Each structure stands twice: as C-alpha cells, then as structure tokens.
mmCIF file of C-alpha atoms and ligand atoms in Angstrom:
data_model
loop_
_atom_site.group_PDB
_atom_site.id
_atom_site.type_symbol
_atom_site.label_atom_id
_atom_site.label_comp_id
_atom_site.label_asym_id
_atom_site.label_seq_id
_atom_site.Cartn_x
_atom_site.Cartn_y
_atom_site.Cartn_z
ATOM 1 C CA VAL A 193 0.000 0.000 0.000
ATOM 2 C CA PHE A 194 2.723 2.439 1.000
ATOM 3 C CA ASN A 195 4.761 1.959 -2.131
ATOM 4 C CA THR A 196 2.034 2.517 -4.685
ATOM 5 C CA PRO A 197 2.493 5.630 -6.838
ATOM 6 C CA GLY A 198 -0.965 6.834 -5.813
ATOM 7 C CA ALA A 199 -0.027 6.912 -2.128
ATOM 8 C CA ASN A 200 3.086 8.926 -2.946
ATOM 9 C CA ALA A 201 1.077 11.456 -4.893
ATOM 10 C CA ASN A 202 -1.294 11.783 -1.922
ATOM 11 C CA ALA A 203 1.625 12.328 0.433
ATOM 12 C CA VAL A 204 2.982 15.091 -1.820
ATOM 13 C CA LYS A 205 -0.471 16.695 -1.946
ATOM 14 C CA GLU A 206 -0.694 16.637 1.829
ATOM 15 C CA LEU A 207 2.747 18.201 2.146
ATOM 16 C CA VAL A 208 1.882 20.979 -0.282
ATOM 17 C CA LEU A 209 -1.374 21.590 1.582
ATOM 18 C CA ALA A 210 0.415 21.746 4.939
ATOM 19 C CA ALA A 211 2.982 24.133 3.495
ATOM 20 C CA LEU A 212 0.259 26.362 2.060
ATOM 21 C CA LEU A 213 -1.578 26.341 5.395
ATOM 22 C CA SER A 214 1.475 27.384 7.361
ATOM 23 C CA VAL A 215 2.286 30.124 4.875
ATOM 24 C CA GLY A 216 -1.300 31.314 5.293
ATOM 25 C CA MET A 217 -0.952 31.319 9.074
ATOM 26 C CA ILE A 218 2.283 33.267 8.906
ATOM 27 C CA LEU A 219 0.659 35.781 6.573
ATOM 28 C CA SER A 220 -2.345 36.286 8.838
ATOM 29 C CA LEU A 221 -0.081 36.623 11.898
ATOM 30 C CA THR A 222 1.939 39.270 10.092
ATOM 31 C CA ALA A 223 -1.268 41.026 9.169
ATOM 32 C CA CYS A 224 -2.240 41.149 12.860
ATOM 33 C CA GLY A 225 1.179 42.496 13.729
ATOM 34 C CA GLY A 226 0.809 45.147 11.080
ATOM 35 C CA GLY A 227 -2.558 46.068 12.514
ATOM 36 C CA SER A 228 -1.307 46.609 16.056
ATOM 37 C CA ASP A 229 1.546 48.725 14.683
ATOM 38 C CA LYS A 230 -1.007 51.292 13.667
ATOM 39 C CA GLU A 231 -2.308 51.644 17.219
ATOM 40 C CA THR A 232 -0.775 54.749 18.802
ATOM 41 C CA VAL A 233 1.661 54.028 21.623
ATOM 42 C CA SER A 234 0.737 55.582 24.933
ATOM 43 C CA TYR A 235 3.346 56.706 27.460
ATOM 44 C CA LYS A 236 2.865 57.232 31.173
ATOM 45 C CA VAL A 237 4.036 60.688 32.196
ATOM 46 C CA GLY A 238 4.800 61.259 35.879
ATOM 47 C CA THR A 239 4.620 64.623 37.599
ATOM 48 C CA GLU A 240 4.070 66.327 40.954
ATOM 49 C CA PRO A 241 1.253 68.830 40.479
ATOM 50 C CA THR A 242 1.760 71.600 43.078
ATOM 51 C CA PHE A 243 4.086 73.451 40.727
ATOM 52 C CA PRO A 244 2.021 75.955 38.707
ATOM 53 C CA PRO A 245 1.988 76.900 35.894
ATOM 54 C CA PHE A 246 4.066 73.837 34.903
ATOM 55 C CA ASP A 247 2.302 71.143 36.906
ATOM 56 C CA THR A 248 -1.017 71.741 38.604
ATOM 57 C CA THR A 249 -4.602 70.448 38.849
ATOM 58 C CA ASP A 250 -7.940 71.796 37.631
ATOM 59 C CA GLU A 251 -11.285 71.951 39.549
ATOM 60 C CA ASP A 252 -11.845 68.250 38.837
ATOM 61 C CA GLN A 253 -8.381 67.276 40.087
ATOM 62 C CA ASN A 254 -7.165 66.488 36.576
ATOM 63 C CA ILE A 255 -3.426 67.011 36.131
ATOM 64 C CA VAL A 256 -2.923 70.039 33.867
ATOM 65 C CA GLY A 257 -0.204 72.583 33.155
ATOM 66 C CA LEU A 258 2.388 73.805 30.710
ATOM 67 C CA ASP A 259 4.434 70.592 31.072
ATOM 68 C CA MET A 260 1.352 68.513 30.279
ATOM 69 C CA ASP A 261 0.428 70.570 27.231
ATOM 70 C CA LEU A 262 4.021 70.522 25.978
ATOM 71 C CA ILE A 263 4.401 66.761 26.241
ATOM 72 C CA LYS A 264 0.950 66.291 24.667
ATOM 73 C CA ALA A 265 1.937 68.531 21.747
ATOM 74 C CA ILE A 266 5.252 66.670 21.395
ATOM 75 C CA GLY A 267 3.322 63.385 21.354
ATOM 76 C CA LYS A 268 0.939 64.674 18.729
ATOM 77 C CA ASP A 269 3.898 65.662 16.571
ATOM 78 C CA GLN A 270 5.657 62.324 17.079
ATOM 79 C CA GLY A 271 2.647 59.998 17.050
ATOM 80 C CA PHE A 272 2.338 59.014 20.700
ATOM 81 C CA GLU A 273 -0.304 59.567 23.349
ATOM 82 C CA VAL A 274 0.188 60.278 27.039
ATOM 83 C CA THR A 275 -1.531 59.657 30.366
ATOM 84 C CA PHE A 276 -0.529 61.440 33.571
ATOM 85 C CA GLU A 277 0.439 60.054 36.967
ATOM 86 C CA ASN A 278 0.517 62.042 40.179
ATOM 87 C CA LEU A 279 3.592 61.209 42.297
ATOM 88 C CA SER A 280 5.649 62.919 44.979
ATOM 89 C CA PHE A 281 8.558 64.833 43.445
ATOM 90 C CA ASP A 282 11.189 62.594 45.057
ATOM 91 C CA GLY A 283 9.310 59.530 43.746
ATOM 92 C CA LEU A 284 9.576 60.506 40.083
ATOM 93 C CA ILE A 285 13.094 59.268 39.310
ATOM 94 C CA PRO A 286 12.583 55.981 41.225
ATOM 95 C CA ALA A 287 9.324 55.444 39.266
ATOM 96 C CA LEU A 288 11.153 56.017 35.988
ATOM 97 C CA LYS A 289 13.905 53.596 36.993
ATOM 98 C CA ALA A 290 11.348 50.963 38.030
ATOM 99 C CA GLY A 291 9.541 51.302 34.706
ATOM 100 C CA ASN A 292 6.292 52.458 36.338
ATOM 101 C CA ILE A 293 6.324 55.608 34.212
ATOM 102 C CA ASN A 294 8.011 56.378 30.861
ATOM 103 C CA ILE A 295 8.554 60.135 31.084
ATOM 104 C CA VAL A 296 8.993 62.716 33.845
ATOM 105 C CA ALA A 297 7.509 66.134 33.051
ATOM 106 C CA ALA A 298 7.856 68.095 36.266
ATOM 107 C CA GLY A 299 9.880 71.262 35.826
ATOM 108 C CA MET A 300 12.897 69.142 36.629
ATOM 109 C CA ASN A 301 16.359 70.704 36.494
ATOM 110 C CA LYS A 302 18.387 68.705 33.963
ATOM 111 C CA ASP A 303 21.750 70.188 35.040
ATOM 112 C CA ASP A 304 21.747 68.230 38.307
ATOM 113 C CA LYS A 305 24.674 65.774 38.266
ATOM 114 C CA GLU A 306 23.084 63.267 40.643
ATOM 115 C CA ARG A 307 19.989 63.056 38.433
ATOM 116 C CA GLN A 308 22.064 62.701 35.272
ATOM 117 C CA LYS A 309 23.623 59.551 36.735
ATOM 118 C CA GLN A 310 20.177 57.986 37.070
ATOM 119 C CA VAL A 311 18.104 59.145 34.087
ATOM 120 C CA ASP A 312 18.509 60.725 30.647
ATOM 121 C CA PHE A 313 17.242 64.230 29.954
ATOM 122 C CA SER A 314 15.787 65.793 26.828
ATOM 123 C CA ASP A 315 16.997 69.098 25.442
ATOM 124 C CA ALA A 316 16.169 71.974 27.776
ATOM 125 C CA TYR A 317 12.688 73.454 27.396
ATOM 126 C CA TYR A 318 12.685 76.205 30.030
ATOM 127 C CA GLU A 319 15.242 78.301 31.936
ATOM 128 C CA SER A 320 14.638 78.958 35.597
ATOM 129 C CA GLN A 321 16.233 80.152 38.830
ATOM 130 C CA LEU A 322 15.809 79.621 42.555
ATOM 131 C CA TYR A 323 14.806 82.529 44.790
ATOM 132 C CA VAL A 324 14.125 83.143 48.463
ATOM 133 C CA VAL A 325 10.446 83.834 49.163
ATOM 134 C CA VAL A 326 9.268 85.581 52.340
ATOM 135 C CA ALA A 327 5.988 86.951 53.691
ATOM 136 C CA GLU A 328 4.917 90.198 52.004
ATOM 137 C CA ASP A 329 5.193 92.167 55.273
ATOM 138 C CA ASN A 330 8.650 90.835 56.167
ATOM 139 C CA ASN A 331 11.126 93.729 56.041
ATOM 140 C CA ASP A 332 14.026 91.973 57.762
ATOM 141 C CA ILE A 333 14.929 89.385 55.134
ATOM 142 C CA LYS A 334 16.113 91.166 52.021
ATOM 143 C CA SER A 335 18.350 88.356 50.723
ATOM 144 C CA ILE A 336 19.621 84.878 51.594
ATOM 145 C CA ASP A 337 22.321 86.533 53.754
ATOM 146 C CA ASP A 338 19.675 87.845 56.132
ATOM 147 C CA LEU A 339 18.609 84.330 57.168
ATOM 148 C CA THR A 340 19.659 83.661 60.786
ATOM 149 C CA PRO A 341 20.325 80.573 62.974
ATOM 150 C CA ASP A 342 16.947 80.898 64.694
ATOM 151 C CA MET A 343 14.956 80.538 61.475
ATOM 152 C CA LYS A 344 13.078 77.680 59.812
ATOM 153 C CA VAL A 345 13.195 77.589 56.019
ATOM 154 C CA ALA A 346 11.003 75.348 53.863
ATOM 155 C CA ALA A 347 11.290 73.668 50.452
ATOM 156 C CA GLN A 348 9.765 70.768 48.567
ATOM 157 C CA THR A 349 11.241 67.306 49.032
ATOM 158 C CA GLY A 350 13.697 66.148 46.367
ATOM 159 C CA THR A 351 14.026 69.558 44.714
ATOM 160 C CA THR A 352 16.979 71.820 44.028
ATOM 161 C CA GLY A 353 15.401 74.223 46.537
ATOM 162 C CA ALA A 354 15.517 71.514 49.210
ATOM 163 C CA GLU A 355 19.217 70.973 48.468
ATOM 164 C CA LYS A 356 19.862 74.684 49.122
ATOM 165 C CA VAL A 357 17.866 74.662 52.330
ATOM 166 C CA LYS A 358 19.678 71.563 53.585
ATOM 167 C CA THR A 359 23.032 73.193 52.815
ATOM 168 C CA LEU A 360 22.017 76.310 54.804
ATOM 169 C CA LYS A 361 21.142 74.038 57.728
ATOM 170 C CA LYS A 362 24.434 72.136 57.457
ATOM 171 C CA GLU A 363 26.374 75.395 57.442
ATOM 172 C CA GLY A 364 24.571 76.453 60.618
ATOM 173 C CA LYS A 365 22.962 79.431 58.931
ATOM 174 C CA ILE A 366 19.395 78.407 59.809
ATOM 175 C CA LYS A 367 17.816 76.431 62.662
ATOM 176 C CA GLU A 368 15.745 73.985 60.663
ATOM 177 C CA ALA A 369 15.282 72.702 57.122
ATOM 178 C CA VAL A 370 11.539 72.078 56.765
ATOM 179 C CA ILE A 371 11.241 69.673 53.850
ATOM 180 C CA VAL A 372 7.615 69.136 52.817
ATOM 181 C CA ASP A 373 5.849 67.023 50.176
ATOM 182 C CA GLY A 374 3.910 69.700 48.295
ATOM 183 C CA LEU A 375 4.810 73.265 47.431
ATOM 184 C CA ASP A 376 1.345 74.396 48.423
ATOM 185 C CA THR A 377 2.186 73.211 51.958
ATOM 186 C CA ALA A 378 5.468 75.156 51.967
ATOM 187 C CA MET A 379 3.713 78.336 50.817
ATOM 188 C CA MET A 380 0.937 77.831 53.368
ATOM 189 C CA GLN A 381 3.497 77.499 56.158
ATOM 190 C CA LEU A 382 5.128 80.713 54.991
ATOM 191 C CA ILE A 383 1.818 82.598 54.943
ATOM 192 C CA ASN A 384 0.932 81.212 58.396
ATOM 193 C CA GLY A 385 4.304 82.293 59.785
ATOM 194 C CA ASP A 386 5.426 78.733 60.595
ATOM 195 C CA VAL A 387 8.585 79.261 58.538
ATOM 196 C CA SER A 388 10.573 82.427 57.769
ATOM 197 C CA ALA A 389 11.276 81.665 54.129
ATOM 198 C CA VAL A 390 10.808 79.213 51.255
ATOM 199 C CA ILE A 391 13.351 78.489 48.533
ATOM 200 C CA ASN A 392 11.766 77.670 45.202
ATOM 201 C CA ASP A 393 11.717 78.297 41.438
ATOM 202 C CA LYS A 394 10.980 81.849 40.318
ATOM 203 C CA PRO A 395 8.173 81.259 37.759
ATOM 204 C CA VAL A 396 6.360 79.061 40.270
ATOM 205 C CA ASN A 397 6.750 81.611 43.076
ATOM 206 C CA GLU A 398 5.226 84.151 40.726
ATOM 207 C CA ALA A 399 2.282 81.850 40.043
ATOM 208 C CA TYR A 400 1.666 81.531 43.804
ATOM 209 C CA MET A 401 1.985 85.310 44.187
ATOM 210 C CA LYS A 402 -0.692 85.723 41.526
ATOM 211 C CA LYS A 403 -2.952 83.128 43.153
ATOM 212 C CA LYS A 404 -2.662 84.727 46.602
ATOM 213 C CA PRO A 405 -1.884 88.397 46.015
ATOM 214 C CA ASP A 406 -0.069 90.425 48.701
ATOM 215 C CA LYS A 407 0.885 87.417 50.810
ATOM 216 C CA VAL A 408 4.437 86.562 49.718
ATOM 217 C CA LYS A 409 7.283 88.176 47.759
ATOM 218 C CA MET A 410 10.688 87.218 46.349
ATOM 219 C CA VAL A 411 13.828 88.829 47.719
ATOM 220 C CA GLY A 412 17.505 89.060 46.795
ATOM 221 C CA LYS A 413 19.263 87.656 43.781
ATOM 222 C CA ALA A 414 18.847 84.389 41.908
ATOM 223 C CA LEU A 415 20.504 81.548 43.841
ATOM 224 C CA ASN A 416 21.239 79.464 40.752
ATOM 225 C CA ALA A 417 20.385 78.970 37.096
ATOM 226 C CA GLU A 418 18.658 75.802 35.970
ATOM 227 C CA ASN A 419 17.240 74.254 32.818
ATOM 228 C CA TYR A 420 14.140 72.121 32.827
ATOM 229 C CA GLY A 421 14.218 68.920 30.795
ATOM 230 C CA PHE A 422 11.929 65.921 30.328
ATOM 231 C CA ALA A 423 13.458 62.753 31.761
ATOM 232 C CA VAL A 424 13.352 59.173 30.450
ATOM 233 C CA ALA A 425 14.904 55.940 31.721
ATOM 234 C CA LYS A 426 18.651 55.672 31.084
ATOM 235 C CA GLY A 427 19.332 54.340 27.615
ATOM 236 C CA ASN A 428 15.818 54.907 26.250
ATOM 237 C CA ASP A 429 17.268 56.690 23.228
ATOM 238 C CA GLU A 430 14.294 55.951 21.015
ATOM 239 C CA LEU A 431 11.877 57.859 23.248
ATOM 240 C CA LEU A 432 14.410 60.588 23.964
ATOM 241 C CA GLU A 433 14.868 61.177 20.255
ATOM 242 C CA LYS A 434 11.111 61.457 19.737
ATOM 243 C CA ILE A 435 10.862 63.994 22.563
ATOM 244 C CA ASN A 436 13.759 66.076 21.226
ATOM 245 C CA LYS A 437 12.436 66.017 17.660
ATOM 246 C CA GLY A 438 8.920 66.870 18.781
ATOM 247 C CA LEU A 439 10.202 69.669 21.012
ATOM 248 C CA ALA A 440 12.193 71.169 18.128
ATOM 249 C CA ASN A 441 9.151 70.934 15.862
ATOM 250 C CA ILE A 442 6.715 72.580 18.294
ATOM 251 C CA LYS A 443 9.249 75.347 18.898
ATOM 252 C CA GLU A 444 9.544 75.906 15.184
ATOM 253 C CA ASP A 445 5.827 75.915 14.385
ATOM 254 C CA GLY A 446 4.896 78.307 17.203
ATOM 255 C CA THR A 447 3.033 75.790 19.406
ATOM 256 C CA TYR A 448 5.635 76.122 22.174
ATOM 257 C CA ASP A 449 5.343 79.932 22.346
ATOM 258 C CA LYS A 450 1.570 79.768 22.224
ATOM 259 C CA LEU A 451 1.426 77.325 25.161
ATOM 260 C CA VAL A 452 3.963 79.243 27.269
ATOM 261 C CA ASP A 453 1.998 82.402 26.632
ATOM 262 C CA GLU A 454 -1.289 80.710 27.551
ATOM 263 C CA TRP A 455 -0.011 79.278 30.839
ATOM 264 C CA PHE A 456 1.853 82.373 31.954
ATOM 265 C CA ASN A 457 -1.075 84.679 31.337
ATOM 266 C CA LYS A 458 -3.792 82.657 33.024
HETATM 267 N N1 LIG B 667 13.136 72.815 39.470
HETATM 268 C C1 LIG B 667 13.188 72.197 40.734
HETATM 269 C C2 LIG B 667 13.965 70.897 40.649
HETATM 270 O O1 LIG B 667 14.370 70.477 39.605
HETATM 271 C C3 LIG B 667 11.826 71.971 41.346
HETATM 272 C C4 LIG B 667 10.903 71.132 40.525
HETATM 273 C C5 LIG B 667 9.614 70.805 41.269
HETATM 274 N N2 LIG B 667 8.646 70.252 40.385
HETATM 275 C C6 LIG B 667 7.399 69.863 40.729
HETATM 276 N N3 LIG B 667 6.639 69.398 39.790
HETATM 277 N N4 LIG B 667 7.014 69.920 41.966
HETATM 278 O O2 LIG B 667 14.197 70.271 41.627
#
C-alpha cells in the first residue's frame, strides 16, 4: 500500500497543503502584527502637580499645566499619546527607573549631576532660577544673607530648593530645614508664619503670588540657574529622540510659544 504511486502522490499533496496552510498562518499573523503597529503608543508621564503653571490640577483634580500641554503637543507631533500620573517629586526618578512611568515632566532641572547619573534628559525646554520667598510684610529678610540661625526655612522634598535649604542648615545658617511634600504646603506654612522663608523656582513663586496676592514676595538675587528637561529611563534613546524632535518641531511651528503664553497669562 505504501509503495504505490498513488499513495506517494497523496503524500505530496498533503505536504503541499500543509505548506500552504502554514504560509497562510504566517501571513495572517503578520497582518495582525501590522494592525497593532497602527495603534498609537501611549506613554505614562509622571509629575508632581503643586508646581504651577508647569504642573497643577484643575477643579476636577485632573493634572494640567504647561508641562502637560508641551508633552501632549510633542506626542501629537511624534505619534504618541500620554496619560498622567501624580507622584511625589522625590518619587519621580525611582518610578522612571522601576519602569512604572516612561517620562517625567515636572519642571525638573536637567543640570543636576546626581539626576544625570540615574536618568537621561531631553533638550532643555525652560530656563529657571531659585529665589528666596518671604511673607509680604517681612522687612528683615532682604536676601539669603539675612537668614539667621533661629529661622526655619522650607522647600519641597527632592528639589533643588531643598538641596539649598539643607546646605544652609548644614552650614549652621538656619535652625531647621523644613522639607515638605507639596509646594502648596510650603507656601501655606510661609503665609501662616510657621517658617521664615521658602526656597523655590521663580516662575512658580510668581504663580503663587498671583494666586494669593499680597501674601508673599521674592527677595535678593537668583541663587542658581537651571534648565528644565523631560526625563526618560537611562538608555531609552528611542523615546528621547522622539521627545527632542517633537520639542524642536513645536518650537519651530509656534506651538511652544503659544502654550507658554497661555499658561503664563492665566
Ligand atoms: N526645578 C526644581 C527641581 O528640579 C523643582 C521642581 C519641582 N517640580 C514639581 N513638579 N514639583 O528640583
């Protein structure tokens, strides 16, 4: 039976059929793959939203701000979508390293050496400086040099401002470094007289001054110069390139200026 020519022909037919079937399966698998390629990728963007106008919340507690609109516009230009995650500022880099988020958009200073060891930063998108903030009616503190060893000074945890405050404490120039989770808390403590000063980014201080007029003011000179960048996990060159390209494009087509203008004139 096995050696008859007819059986051989049948075996060949079966082989051809099997081959055709597997080619078909491969083709349909590829088609599926092609289909999912067209779905837009979505990245998780982490921030800490007590940092207006960069990172804040609206009446419904949605995360909004200049950082959010910039990264959304960059995504639109580069074909990705974003969702936002609310974290504490000192939790952002750990979350990026753990892969819980893909991007940090939080007014984060990219010039910080310790951060550069842990994450990669995009091109700079905003220049900023740290300033001392005091109560509006305080006439004793006119600069950082007027801080004295009986004073408490506040800043937000994990920030460049907190680094400054901790250094002042270490040098014995102030009594206590009050490091708090949210900037709103730091500003509240300043207004309530619980602390003598806050050290924080100039554009954000100005946003708080606008929100609560005649309560706080900035004094003295800039304490540093910093550049905000978006952060990604170390080695994520593909995403970094998209962010840099998108940023360049939205700067060129006017979207960047329009958004900055919108958020600074709210
Ligand atoms: N620019 C400062 C820093 O890099 C403060 C950033 C705070 N950002 C925020 N979303 N709370 O440390």
